[in-house]
JSON list of C-alpha atoms and ligand atoms in Angstrom, two decimals:
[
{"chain": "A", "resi": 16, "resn": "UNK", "atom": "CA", "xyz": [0.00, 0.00, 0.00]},
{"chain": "A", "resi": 17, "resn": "UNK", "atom": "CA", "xyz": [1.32, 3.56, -0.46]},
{"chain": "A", "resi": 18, "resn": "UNK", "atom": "CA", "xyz": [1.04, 5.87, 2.30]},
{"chain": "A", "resi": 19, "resn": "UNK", "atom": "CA", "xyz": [1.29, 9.51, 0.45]},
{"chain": "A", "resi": 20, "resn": "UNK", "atom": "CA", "xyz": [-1.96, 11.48, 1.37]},
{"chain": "A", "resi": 21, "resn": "UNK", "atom": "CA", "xyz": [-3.51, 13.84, -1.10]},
{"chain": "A", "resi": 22, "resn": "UNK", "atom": "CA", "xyz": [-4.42, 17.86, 0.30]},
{"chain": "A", "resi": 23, "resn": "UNK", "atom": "CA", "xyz": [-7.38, 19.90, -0.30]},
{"chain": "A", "resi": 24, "resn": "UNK", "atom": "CA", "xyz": [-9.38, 19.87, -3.26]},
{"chain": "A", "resi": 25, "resn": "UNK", "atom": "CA", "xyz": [-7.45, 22.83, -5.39]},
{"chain": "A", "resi": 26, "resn": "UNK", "atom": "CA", "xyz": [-10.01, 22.53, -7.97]},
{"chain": "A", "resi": 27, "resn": "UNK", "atom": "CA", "xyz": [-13.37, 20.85, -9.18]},
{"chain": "A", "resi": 28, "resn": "UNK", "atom": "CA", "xyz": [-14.52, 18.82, -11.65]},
{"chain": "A", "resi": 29, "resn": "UNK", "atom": "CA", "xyz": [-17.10, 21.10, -12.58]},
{"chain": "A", "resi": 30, "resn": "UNK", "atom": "CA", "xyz": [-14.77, 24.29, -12.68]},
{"chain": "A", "resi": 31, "resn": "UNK", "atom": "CA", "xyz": [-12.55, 22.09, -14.90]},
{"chain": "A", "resi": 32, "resn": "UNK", "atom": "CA", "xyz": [-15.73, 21.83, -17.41]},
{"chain": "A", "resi": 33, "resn": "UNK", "atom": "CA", "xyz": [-17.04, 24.75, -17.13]},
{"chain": "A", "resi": 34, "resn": "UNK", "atom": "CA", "xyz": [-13.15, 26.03, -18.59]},
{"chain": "A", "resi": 35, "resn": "UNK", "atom": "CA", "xyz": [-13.18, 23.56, -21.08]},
{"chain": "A", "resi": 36, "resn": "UNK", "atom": "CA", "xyz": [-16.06, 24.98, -22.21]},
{"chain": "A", "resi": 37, "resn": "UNK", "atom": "CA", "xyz": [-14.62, 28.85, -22.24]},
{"chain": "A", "resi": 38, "resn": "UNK", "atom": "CA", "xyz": [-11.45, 27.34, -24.24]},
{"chain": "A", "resi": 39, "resn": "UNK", "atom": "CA", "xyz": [-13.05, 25.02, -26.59]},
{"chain": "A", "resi": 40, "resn": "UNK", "atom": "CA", "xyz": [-15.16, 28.46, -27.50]},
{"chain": "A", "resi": 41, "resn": "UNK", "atom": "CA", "xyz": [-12.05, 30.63, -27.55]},
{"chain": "A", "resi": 42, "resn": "UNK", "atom": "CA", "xyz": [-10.21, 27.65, -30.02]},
{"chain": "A", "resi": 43, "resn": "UNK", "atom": "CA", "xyz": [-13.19, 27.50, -32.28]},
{"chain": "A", "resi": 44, "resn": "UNK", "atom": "CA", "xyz": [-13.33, 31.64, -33.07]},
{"chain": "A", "resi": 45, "resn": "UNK", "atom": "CA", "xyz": [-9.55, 31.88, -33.40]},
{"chain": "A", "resi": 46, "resn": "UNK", "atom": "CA", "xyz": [-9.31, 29.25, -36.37]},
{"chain": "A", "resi": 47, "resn": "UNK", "atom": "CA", "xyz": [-12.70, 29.33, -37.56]},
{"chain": "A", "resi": 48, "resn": "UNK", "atom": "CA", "xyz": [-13.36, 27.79, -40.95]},
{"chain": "A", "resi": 49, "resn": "UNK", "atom": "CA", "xyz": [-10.01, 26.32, -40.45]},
{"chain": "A", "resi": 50, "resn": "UNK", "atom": "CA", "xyz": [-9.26, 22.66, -39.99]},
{"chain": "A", "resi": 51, "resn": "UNK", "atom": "CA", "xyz": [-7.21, 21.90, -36.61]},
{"chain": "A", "resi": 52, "resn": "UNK", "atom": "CA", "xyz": [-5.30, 19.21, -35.19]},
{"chain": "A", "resi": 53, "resn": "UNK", "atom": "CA", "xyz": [-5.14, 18.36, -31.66]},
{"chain": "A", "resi": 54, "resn": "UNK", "atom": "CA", "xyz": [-2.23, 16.75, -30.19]},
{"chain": "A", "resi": 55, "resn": "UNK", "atom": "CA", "xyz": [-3.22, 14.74, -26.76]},
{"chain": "A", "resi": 56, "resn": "UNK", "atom": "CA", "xyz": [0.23, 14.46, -24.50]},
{"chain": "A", "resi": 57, "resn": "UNK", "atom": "CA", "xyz": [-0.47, 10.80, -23.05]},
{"chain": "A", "resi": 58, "resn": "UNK", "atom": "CA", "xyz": [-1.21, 10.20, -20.02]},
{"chain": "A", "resi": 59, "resn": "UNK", "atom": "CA", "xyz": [-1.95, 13.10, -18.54]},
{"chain": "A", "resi": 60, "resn": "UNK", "atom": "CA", "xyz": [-4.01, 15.17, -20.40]},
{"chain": "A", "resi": 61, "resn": "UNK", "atom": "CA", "xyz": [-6.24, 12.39, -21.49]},
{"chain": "A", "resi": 62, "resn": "UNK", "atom": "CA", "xyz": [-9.40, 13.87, -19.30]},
{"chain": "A", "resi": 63, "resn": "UNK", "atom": "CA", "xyz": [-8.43, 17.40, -19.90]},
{"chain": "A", "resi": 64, "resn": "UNK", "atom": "CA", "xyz": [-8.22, 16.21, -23.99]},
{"chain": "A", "resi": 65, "resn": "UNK", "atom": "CA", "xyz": [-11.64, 14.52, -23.68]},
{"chain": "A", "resi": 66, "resn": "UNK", "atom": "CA", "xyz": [-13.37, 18.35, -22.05]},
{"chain": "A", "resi": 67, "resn": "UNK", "atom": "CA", "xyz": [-11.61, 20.30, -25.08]},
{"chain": "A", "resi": 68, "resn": "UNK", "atom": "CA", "xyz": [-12.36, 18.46, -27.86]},
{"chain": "A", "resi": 69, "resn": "UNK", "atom": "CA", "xyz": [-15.70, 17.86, -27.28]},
{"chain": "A", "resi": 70, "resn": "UNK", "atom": "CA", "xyz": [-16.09, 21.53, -26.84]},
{"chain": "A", "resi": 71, "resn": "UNK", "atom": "CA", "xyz": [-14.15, 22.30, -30.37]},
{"chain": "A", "resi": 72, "resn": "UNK", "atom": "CA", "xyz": [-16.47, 23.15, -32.91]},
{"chain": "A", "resi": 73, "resn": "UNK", "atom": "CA", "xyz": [-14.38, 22.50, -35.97]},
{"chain": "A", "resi": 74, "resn": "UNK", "atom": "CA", "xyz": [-13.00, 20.17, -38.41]},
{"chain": "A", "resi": 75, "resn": "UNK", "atom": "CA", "xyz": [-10.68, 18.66, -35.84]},
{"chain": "A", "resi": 76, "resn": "UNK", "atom": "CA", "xyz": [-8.41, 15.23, -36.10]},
{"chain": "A", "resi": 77, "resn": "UNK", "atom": "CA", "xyz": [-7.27, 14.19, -33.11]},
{"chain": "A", "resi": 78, "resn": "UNK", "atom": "CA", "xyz": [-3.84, 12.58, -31.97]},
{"chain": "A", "resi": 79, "resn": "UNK", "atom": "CA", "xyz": [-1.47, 11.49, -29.54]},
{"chain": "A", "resi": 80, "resn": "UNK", "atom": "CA", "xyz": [1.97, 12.07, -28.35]},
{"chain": "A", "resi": 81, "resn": "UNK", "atom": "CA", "xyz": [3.70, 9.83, -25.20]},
{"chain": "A", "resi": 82, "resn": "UNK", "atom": "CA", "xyz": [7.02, 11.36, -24.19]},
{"chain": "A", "resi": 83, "resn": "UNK", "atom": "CA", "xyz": [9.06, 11.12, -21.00]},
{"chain": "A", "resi": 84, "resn": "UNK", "atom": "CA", "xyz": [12.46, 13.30, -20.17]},
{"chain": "A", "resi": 85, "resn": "UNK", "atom": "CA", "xyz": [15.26, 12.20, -19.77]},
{"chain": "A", "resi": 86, "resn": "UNK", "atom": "CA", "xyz": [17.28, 12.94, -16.37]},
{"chain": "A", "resi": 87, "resn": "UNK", "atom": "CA", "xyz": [14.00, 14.77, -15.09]},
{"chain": "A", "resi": 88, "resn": "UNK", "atom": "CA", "xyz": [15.87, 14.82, -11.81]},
{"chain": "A", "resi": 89, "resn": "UNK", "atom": "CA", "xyz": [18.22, 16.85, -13.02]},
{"chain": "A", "resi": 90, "resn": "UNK", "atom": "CA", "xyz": [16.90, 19.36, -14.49]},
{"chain": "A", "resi": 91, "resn": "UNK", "atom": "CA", "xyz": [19.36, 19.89, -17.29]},
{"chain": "A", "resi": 92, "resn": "UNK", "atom": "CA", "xyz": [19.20, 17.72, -20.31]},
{"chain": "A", "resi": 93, "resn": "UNK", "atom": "CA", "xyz": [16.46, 19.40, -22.26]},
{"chain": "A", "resi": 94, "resn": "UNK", "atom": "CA", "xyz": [16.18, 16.41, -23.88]},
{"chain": "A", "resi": 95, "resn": "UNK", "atom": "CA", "xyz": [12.64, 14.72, -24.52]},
{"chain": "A", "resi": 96, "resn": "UNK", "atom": "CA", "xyz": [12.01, 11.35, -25.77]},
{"chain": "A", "resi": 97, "resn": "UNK", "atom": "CA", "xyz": [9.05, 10.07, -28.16]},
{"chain": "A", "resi": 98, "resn": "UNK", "atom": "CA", "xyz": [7.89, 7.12, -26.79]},
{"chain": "A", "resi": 99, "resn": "UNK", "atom": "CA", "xyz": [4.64, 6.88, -29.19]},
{"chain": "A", "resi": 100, "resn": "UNK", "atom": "CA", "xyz": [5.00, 9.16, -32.41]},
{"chain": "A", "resi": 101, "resn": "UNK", "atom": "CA", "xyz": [2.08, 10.89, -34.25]},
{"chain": "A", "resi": 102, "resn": "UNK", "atom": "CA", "xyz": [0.38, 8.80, -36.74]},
{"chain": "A", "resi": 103, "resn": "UNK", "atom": "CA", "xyz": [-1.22, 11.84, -38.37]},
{"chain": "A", "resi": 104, "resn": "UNK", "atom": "CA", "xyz": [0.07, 14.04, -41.08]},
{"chain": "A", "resi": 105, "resn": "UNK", "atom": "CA", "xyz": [0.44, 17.52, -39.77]},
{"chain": "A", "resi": 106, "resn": "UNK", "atom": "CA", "xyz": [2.30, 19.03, -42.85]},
{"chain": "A", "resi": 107, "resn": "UNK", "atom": "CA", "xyz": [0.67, 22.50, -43.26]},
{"chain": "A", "resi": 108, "resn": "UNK", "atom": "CA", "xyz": [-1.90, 21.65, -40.63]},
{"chain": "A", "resi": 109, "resn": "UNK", "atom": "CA", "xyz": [-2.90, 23.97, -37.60]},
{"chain": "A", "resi": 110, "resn": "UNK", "atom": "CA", "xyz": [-1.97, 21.68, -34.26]},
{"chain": "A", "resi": 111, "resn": "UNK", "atom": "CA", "xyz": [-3.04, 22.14, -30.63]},
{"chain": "A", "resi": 112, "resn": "UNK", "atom": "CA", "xyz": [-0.84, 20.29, -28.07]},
{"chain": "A", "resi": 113, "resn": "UNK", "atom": "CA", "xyz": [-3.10, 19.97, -25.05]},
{"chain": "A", "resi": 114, "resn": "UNK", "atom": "CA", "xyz": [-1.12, 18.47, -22.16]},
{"chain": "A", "resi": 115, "resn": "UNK", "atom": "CA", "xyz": [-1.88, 18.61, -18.60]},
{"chain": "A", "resi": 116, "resn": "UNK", "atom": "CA", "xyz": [0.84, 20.96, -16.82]},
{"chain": "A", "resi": 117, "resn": "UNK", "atom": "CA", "xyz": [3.35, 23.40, -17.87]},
{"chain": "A", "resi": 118, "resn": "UNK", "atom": "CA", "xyz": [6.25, 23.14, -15.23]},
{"chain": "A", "resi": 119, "resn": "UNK", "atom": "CA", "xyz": [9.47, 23.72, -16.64]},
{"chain": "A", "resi": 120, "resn": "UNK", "atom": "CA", "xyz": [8.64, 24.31, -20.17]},
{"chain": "A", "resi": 121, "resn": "UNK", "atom": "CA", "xyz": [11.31, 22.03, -21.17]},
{"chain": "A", "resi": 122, "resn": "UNK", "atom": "CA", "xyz": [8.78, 19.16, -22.80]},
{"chain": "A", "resi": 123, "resn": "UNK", "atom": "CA", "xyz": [6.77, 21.92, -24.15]},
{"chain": "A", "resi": 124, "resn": "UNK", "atom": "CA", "xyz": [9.49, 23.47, -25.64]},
{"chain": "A", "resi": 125, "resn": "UNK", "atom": "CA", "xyz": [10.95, 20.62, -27.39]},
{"chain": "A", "resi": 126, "resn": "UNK", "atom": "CA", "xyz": [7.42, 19.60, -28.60]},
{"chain": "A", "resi": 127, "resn": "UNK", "atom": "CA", "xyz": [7.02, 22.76, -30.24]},
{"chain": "A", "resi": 128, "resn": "UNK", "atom": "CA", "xyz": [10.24, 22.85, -31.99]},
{"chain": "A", "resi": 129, "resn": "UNK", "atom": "CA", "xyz": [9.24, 19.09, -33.07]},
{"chain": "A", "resi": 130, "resn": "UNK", "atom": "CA", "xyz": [6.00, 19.54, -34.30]},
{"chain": "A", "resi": 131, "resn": "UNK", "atom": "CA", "xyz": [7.06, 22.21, -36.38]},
{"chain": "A", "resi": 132, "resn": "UNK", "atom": "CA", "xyz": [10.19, 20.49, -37.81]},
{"chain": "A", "resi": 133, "resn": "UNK", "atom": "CA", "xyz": [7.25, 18.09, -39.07]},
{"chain": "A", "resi": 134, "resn": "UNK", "atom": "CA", "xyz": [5.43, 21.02, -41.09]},
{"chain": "A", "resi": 135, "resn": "UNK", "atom": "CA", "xyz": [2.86, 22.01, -38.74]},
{"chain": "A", "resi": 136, "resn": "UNK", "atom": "CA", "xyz": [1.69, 25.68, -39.84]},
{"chain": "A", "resi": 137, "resn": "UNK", "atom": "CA", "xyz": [0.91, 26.62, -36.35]},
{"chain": "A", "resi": 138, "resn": "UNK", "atom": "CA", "xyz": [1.94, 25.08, -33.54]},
{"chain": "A", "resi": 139, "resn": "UNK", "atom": "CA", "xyz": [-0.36, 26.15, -30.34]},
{"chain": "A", "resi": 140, "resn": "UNK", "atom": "CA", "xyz": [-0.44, 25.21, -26.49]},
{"chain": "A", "resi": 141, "resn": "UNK", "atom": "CA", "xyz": [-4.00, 24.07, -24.57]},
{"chain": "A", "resi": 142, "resn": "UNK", "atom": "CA", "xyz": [-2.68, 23.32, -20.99]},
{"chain": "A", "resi": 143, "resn": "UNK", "atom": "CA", "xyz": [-4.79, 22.60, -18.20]},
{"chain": "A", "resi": 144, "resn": "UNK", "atom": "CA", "xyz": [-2.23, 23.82, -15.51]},
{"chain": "A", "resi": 145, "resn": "UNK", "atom": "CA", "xyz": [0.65, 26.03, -15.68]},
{"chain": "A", "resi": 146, "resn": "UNK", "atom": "CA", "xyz": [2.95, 26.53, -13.09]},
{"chain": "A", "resi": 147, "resn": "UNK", "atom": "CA", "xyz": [4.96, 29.64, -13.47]},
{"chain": "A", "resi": 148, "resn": "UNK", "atom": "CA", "xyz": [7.37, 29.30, -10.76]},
{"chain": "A", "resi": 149, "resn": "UNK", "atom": "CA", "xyz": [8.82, 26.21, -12.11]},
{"chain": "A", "resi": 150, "resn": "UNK", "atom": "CA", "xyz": [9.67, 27.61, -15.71]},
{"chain": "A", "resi": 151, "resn": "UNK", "atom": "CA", "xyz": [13.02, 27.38, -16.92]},
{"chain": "A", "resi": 152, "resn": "UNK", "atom": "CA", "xyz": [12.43, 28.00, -20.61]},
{"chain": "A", "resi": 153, "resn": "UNK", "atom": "CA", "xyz": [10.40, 30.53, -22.12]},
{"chain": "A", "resi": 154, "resn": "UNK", "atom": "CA", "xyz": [7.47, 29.67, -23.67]},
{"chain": "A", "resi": 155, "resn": "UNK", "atom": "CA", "xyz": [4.36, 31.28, -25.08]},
{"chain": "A", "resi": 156, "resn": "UNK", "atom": "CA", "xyz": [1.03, 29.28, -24.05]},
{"chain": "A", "resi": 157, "resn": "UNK", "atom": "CA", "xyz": [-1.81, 30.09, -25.84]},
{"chain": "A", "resi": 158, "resn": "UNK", "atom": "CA", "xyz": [-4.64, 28.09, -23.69]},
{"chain": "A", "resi": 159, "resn": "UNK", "atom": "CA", "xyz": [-4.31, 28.14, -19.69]},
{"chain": "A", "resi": 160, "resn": "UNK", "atom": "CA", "xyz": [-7.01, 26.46, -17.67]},
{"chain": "A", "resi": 161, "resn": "UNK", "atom": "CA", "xyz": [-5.60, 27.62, -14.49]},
{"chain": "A", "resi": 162, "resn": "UNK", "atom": "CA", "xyz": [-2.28, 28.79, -12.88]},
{"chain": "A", "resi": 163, "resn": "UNK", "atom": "CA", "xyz": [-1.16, 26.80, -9.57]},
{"chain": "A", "resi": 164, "resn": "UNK", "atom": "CA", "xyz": [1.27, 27.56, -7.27]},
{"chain": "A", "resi": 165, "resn": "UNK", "atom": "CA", "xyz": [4.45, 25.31, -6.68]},
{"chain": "A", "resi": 166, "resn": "UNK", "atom": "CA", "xyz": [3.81, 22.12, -5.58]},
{"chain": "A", "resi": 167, "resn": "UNK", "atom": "CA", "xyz": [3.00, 18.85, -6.67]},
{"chain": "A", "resi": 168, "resn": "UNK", "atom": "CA", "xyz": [-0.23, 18.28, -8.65]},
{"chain": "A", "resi": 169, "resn": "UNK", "atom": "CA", "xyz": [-2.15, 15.27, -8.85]},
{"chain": "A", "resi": 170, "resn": "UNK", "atom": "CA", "xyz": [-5.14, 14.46, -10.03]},
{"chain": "A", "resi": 171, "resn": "UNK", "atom": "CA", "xyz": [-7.60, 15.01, -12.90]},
{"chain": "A", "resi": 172, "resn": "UNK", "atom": "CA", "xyz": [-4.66, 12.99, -15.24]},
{"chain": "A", "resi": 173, "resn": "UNK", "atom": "CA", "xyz": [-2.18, 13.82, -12.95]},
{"chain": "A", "resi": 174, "resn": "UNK", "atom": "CA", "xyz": [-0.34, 11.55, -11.53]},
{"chain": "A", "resi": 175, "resn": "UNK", "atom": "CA", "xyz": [2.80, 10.96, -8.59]},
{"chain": "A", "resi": 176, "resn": "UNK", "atom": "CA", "xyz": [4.07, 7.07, -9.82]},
{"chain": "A", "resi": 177, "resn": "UNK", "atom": "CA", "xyz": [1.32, 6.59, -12.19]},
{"chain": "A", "resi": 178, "resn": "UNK", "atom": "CA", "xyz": [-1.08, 6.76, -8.99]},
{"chain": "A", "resi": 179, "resn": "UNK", "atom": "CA", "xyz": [-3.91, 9.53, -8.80]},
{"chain": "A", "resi": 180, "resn": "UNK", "atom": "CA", "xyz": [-4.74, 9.57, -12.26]},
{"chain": "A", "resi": 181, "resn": "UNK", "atom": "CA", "xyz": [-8.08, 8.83, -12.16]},
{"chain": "A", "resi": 182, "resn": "UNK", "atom": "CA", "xyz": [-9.28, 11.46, -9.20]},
{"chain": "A", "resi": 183, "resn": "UNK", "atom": "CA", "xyz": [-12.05, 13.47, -11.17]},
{"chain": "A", "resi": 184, "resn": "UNK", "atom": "CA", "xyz": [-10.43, 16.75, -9.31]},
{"chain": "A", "resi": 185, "resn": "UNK", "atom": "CA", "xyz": [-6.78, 18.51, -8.96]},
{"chain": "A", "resi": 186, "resn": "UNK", "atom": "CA", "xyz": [-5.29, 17.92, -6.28]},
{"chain": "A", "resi": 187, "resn": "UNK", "atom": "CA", "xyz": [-2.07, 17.99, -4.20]},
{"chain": "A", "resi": 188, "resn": "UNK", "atom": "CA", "xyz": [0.45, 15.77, -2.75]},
{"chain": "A", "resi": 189, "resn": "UNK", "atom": "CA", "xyz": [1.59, 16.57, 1.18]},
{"chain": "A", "resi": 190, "resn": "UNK", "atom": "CA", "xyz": [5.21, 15.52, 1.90]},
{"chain": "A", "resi": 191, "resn": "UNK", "atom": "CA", "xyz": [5.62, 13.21, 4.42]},
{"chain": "B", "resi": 1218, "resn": "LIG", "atom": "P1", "xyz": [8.08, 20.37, -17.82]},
{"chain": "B", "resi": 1218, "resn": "LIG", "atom": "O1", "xyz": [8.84, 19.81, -18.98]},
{"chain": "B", "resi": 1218, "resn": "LIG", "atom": "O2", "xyz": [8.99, 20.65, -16.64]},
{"chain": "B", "resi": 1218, "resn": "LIG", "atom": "O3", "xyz": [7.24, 21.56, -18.17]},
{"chain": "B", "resi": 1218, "resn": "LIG", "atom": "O4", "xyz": [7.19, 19.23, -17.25]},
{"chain": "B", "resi": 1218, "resn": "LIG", "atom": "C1", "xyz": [6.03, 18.86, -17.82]},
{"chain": "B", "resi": 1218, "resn": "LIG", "atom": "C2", "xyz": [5.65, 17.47, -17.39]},
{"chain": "B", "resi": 1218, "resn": "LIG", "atom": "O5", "xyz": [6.10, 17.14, -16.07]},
{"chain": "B", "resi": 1218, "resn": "LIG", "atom": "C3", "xyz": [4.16, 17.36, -17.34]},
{"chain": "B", "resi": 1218, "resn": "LIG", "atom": "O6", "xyz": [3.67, 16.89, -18.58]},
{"chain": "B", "resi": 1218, "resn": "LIG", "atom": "C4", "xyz": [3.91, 16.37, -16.23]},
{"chain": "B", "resi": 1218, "resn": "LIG", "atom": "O7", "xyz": [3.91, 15.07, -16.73]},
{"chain": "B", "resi": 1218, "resn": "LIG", "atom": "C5", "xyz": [5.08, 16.54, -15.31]},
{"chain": "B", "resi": 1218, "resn": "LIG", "atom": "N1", "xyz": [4.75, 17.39, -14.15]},
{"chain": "B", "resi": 1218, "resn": "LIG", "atom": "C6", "xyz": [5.21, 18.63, -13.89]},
{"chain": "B", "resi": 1218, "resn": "LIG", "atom": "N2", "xyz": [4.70, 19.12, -12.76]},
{"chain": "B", "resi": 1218, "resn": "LIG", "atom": "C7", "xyz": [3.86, 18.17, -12.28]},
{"chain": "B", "resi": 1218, "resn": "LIG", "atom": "C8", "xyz": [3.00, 18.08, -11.11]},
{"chain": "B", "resi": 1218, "resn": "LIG", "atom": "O8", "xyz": [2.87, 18.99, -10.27]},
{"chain": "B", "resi": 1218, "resn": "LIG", "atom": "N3", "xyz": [2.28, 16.94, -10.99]},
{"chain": "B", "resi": 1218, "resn": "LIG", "atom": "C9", "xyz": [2.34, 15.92, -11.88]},
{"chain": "B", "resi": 1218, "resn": "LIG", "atom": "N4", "xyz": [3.13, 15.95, -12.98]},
{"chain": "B", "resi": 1218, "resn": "LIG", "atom": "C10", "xyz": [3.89, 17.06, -13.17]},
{"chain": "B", "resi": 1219, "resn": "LIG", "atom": "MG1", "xyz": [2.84, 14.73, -18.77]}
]
């Protein structure tokens, strides 16, 4: 059994959809008549994926990306690995990475700079969570479903060792 306990509830379900709702609006005026393609960051943005593009009123393809950084701990590499590729097209095409949490910027970053090395057009940011504090690289997001403070996140897609995932809220992680 783990023993971590979770805090407060930081934010609720329904706030969560109730933003989705606001940004799935806000995507479908800025590229209206236009055909976008949104770029899931597996795992955790897979609930935050499902609220936006249900709330996209466009011709949309969707997708997924699975990366994981190398040396995370330290906080230096800048390097980001593809563990599941794209299987879409995105030459020319408008794209929409929607991942759950901006910390560092570092996967963001590289994503970017990937996605456009592929032909994307445009290459935009949904997040669901940014935190600030943490960033190391500068990045422009486009989408922000809320700004949290420094600490660890969990829930809502978020997870701490794959665990926590599945909490329909966000959440936060108290040190032991
Ligand atoms: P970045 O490259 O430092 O911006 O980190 C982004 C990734 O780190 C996210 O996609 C998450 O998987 C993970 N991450 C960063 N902060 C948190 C957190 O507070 N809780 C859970 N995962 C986090
Ligand atoms: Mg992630």
């Amino acid at each position: 059994m783990h023993k971590d306990t979770i805090g407060t509830v930081l934010i609720t379900q329904e706030q969560i959809n109730a933003k989705a709702t606001e940004i799935g609006k806000q995507i479908t005026e800025d590229f209206a008549g236009e055909e976008i393609v949104l770029v899931g960051i597996l795992r955790g943005a897979v609930l935050w994926m499902a609220d936006i593009m249900k709330n996209v009123n466009l011709d949309t393809i969707i997708d997924f990306m699975a990366v994981s950084s190398y040396g995370a701990a330290t906080k230096t590499s800048g390097v980001v690995k593809i563990n599941k590729d794209l299987d879409t097209d995105i030459e020319g095409k408008t794209v929409i990475i929607v991942e759950d949490i901006i910390d560092s910027g570092v996967t963001l970053n590289y994503l970017m700079g990937y996605l456009e090395s592929r032909g994307a057009k445009t290459v935009k940011i949904c997040t669901l969570l940014d935190k600030p504090e943490g960033r190391r690289v500068d990045i422009n997001v486009d989408y922000i479903g809320f700004t949290v403070d420094d600490r660890f996140i969990v829930g809502y897609g978020l997870d701490f060792d794959q665990r926590y995932r599945n909490l329909p809220y966000i959440t936060w992680l108290k040190e032991e």
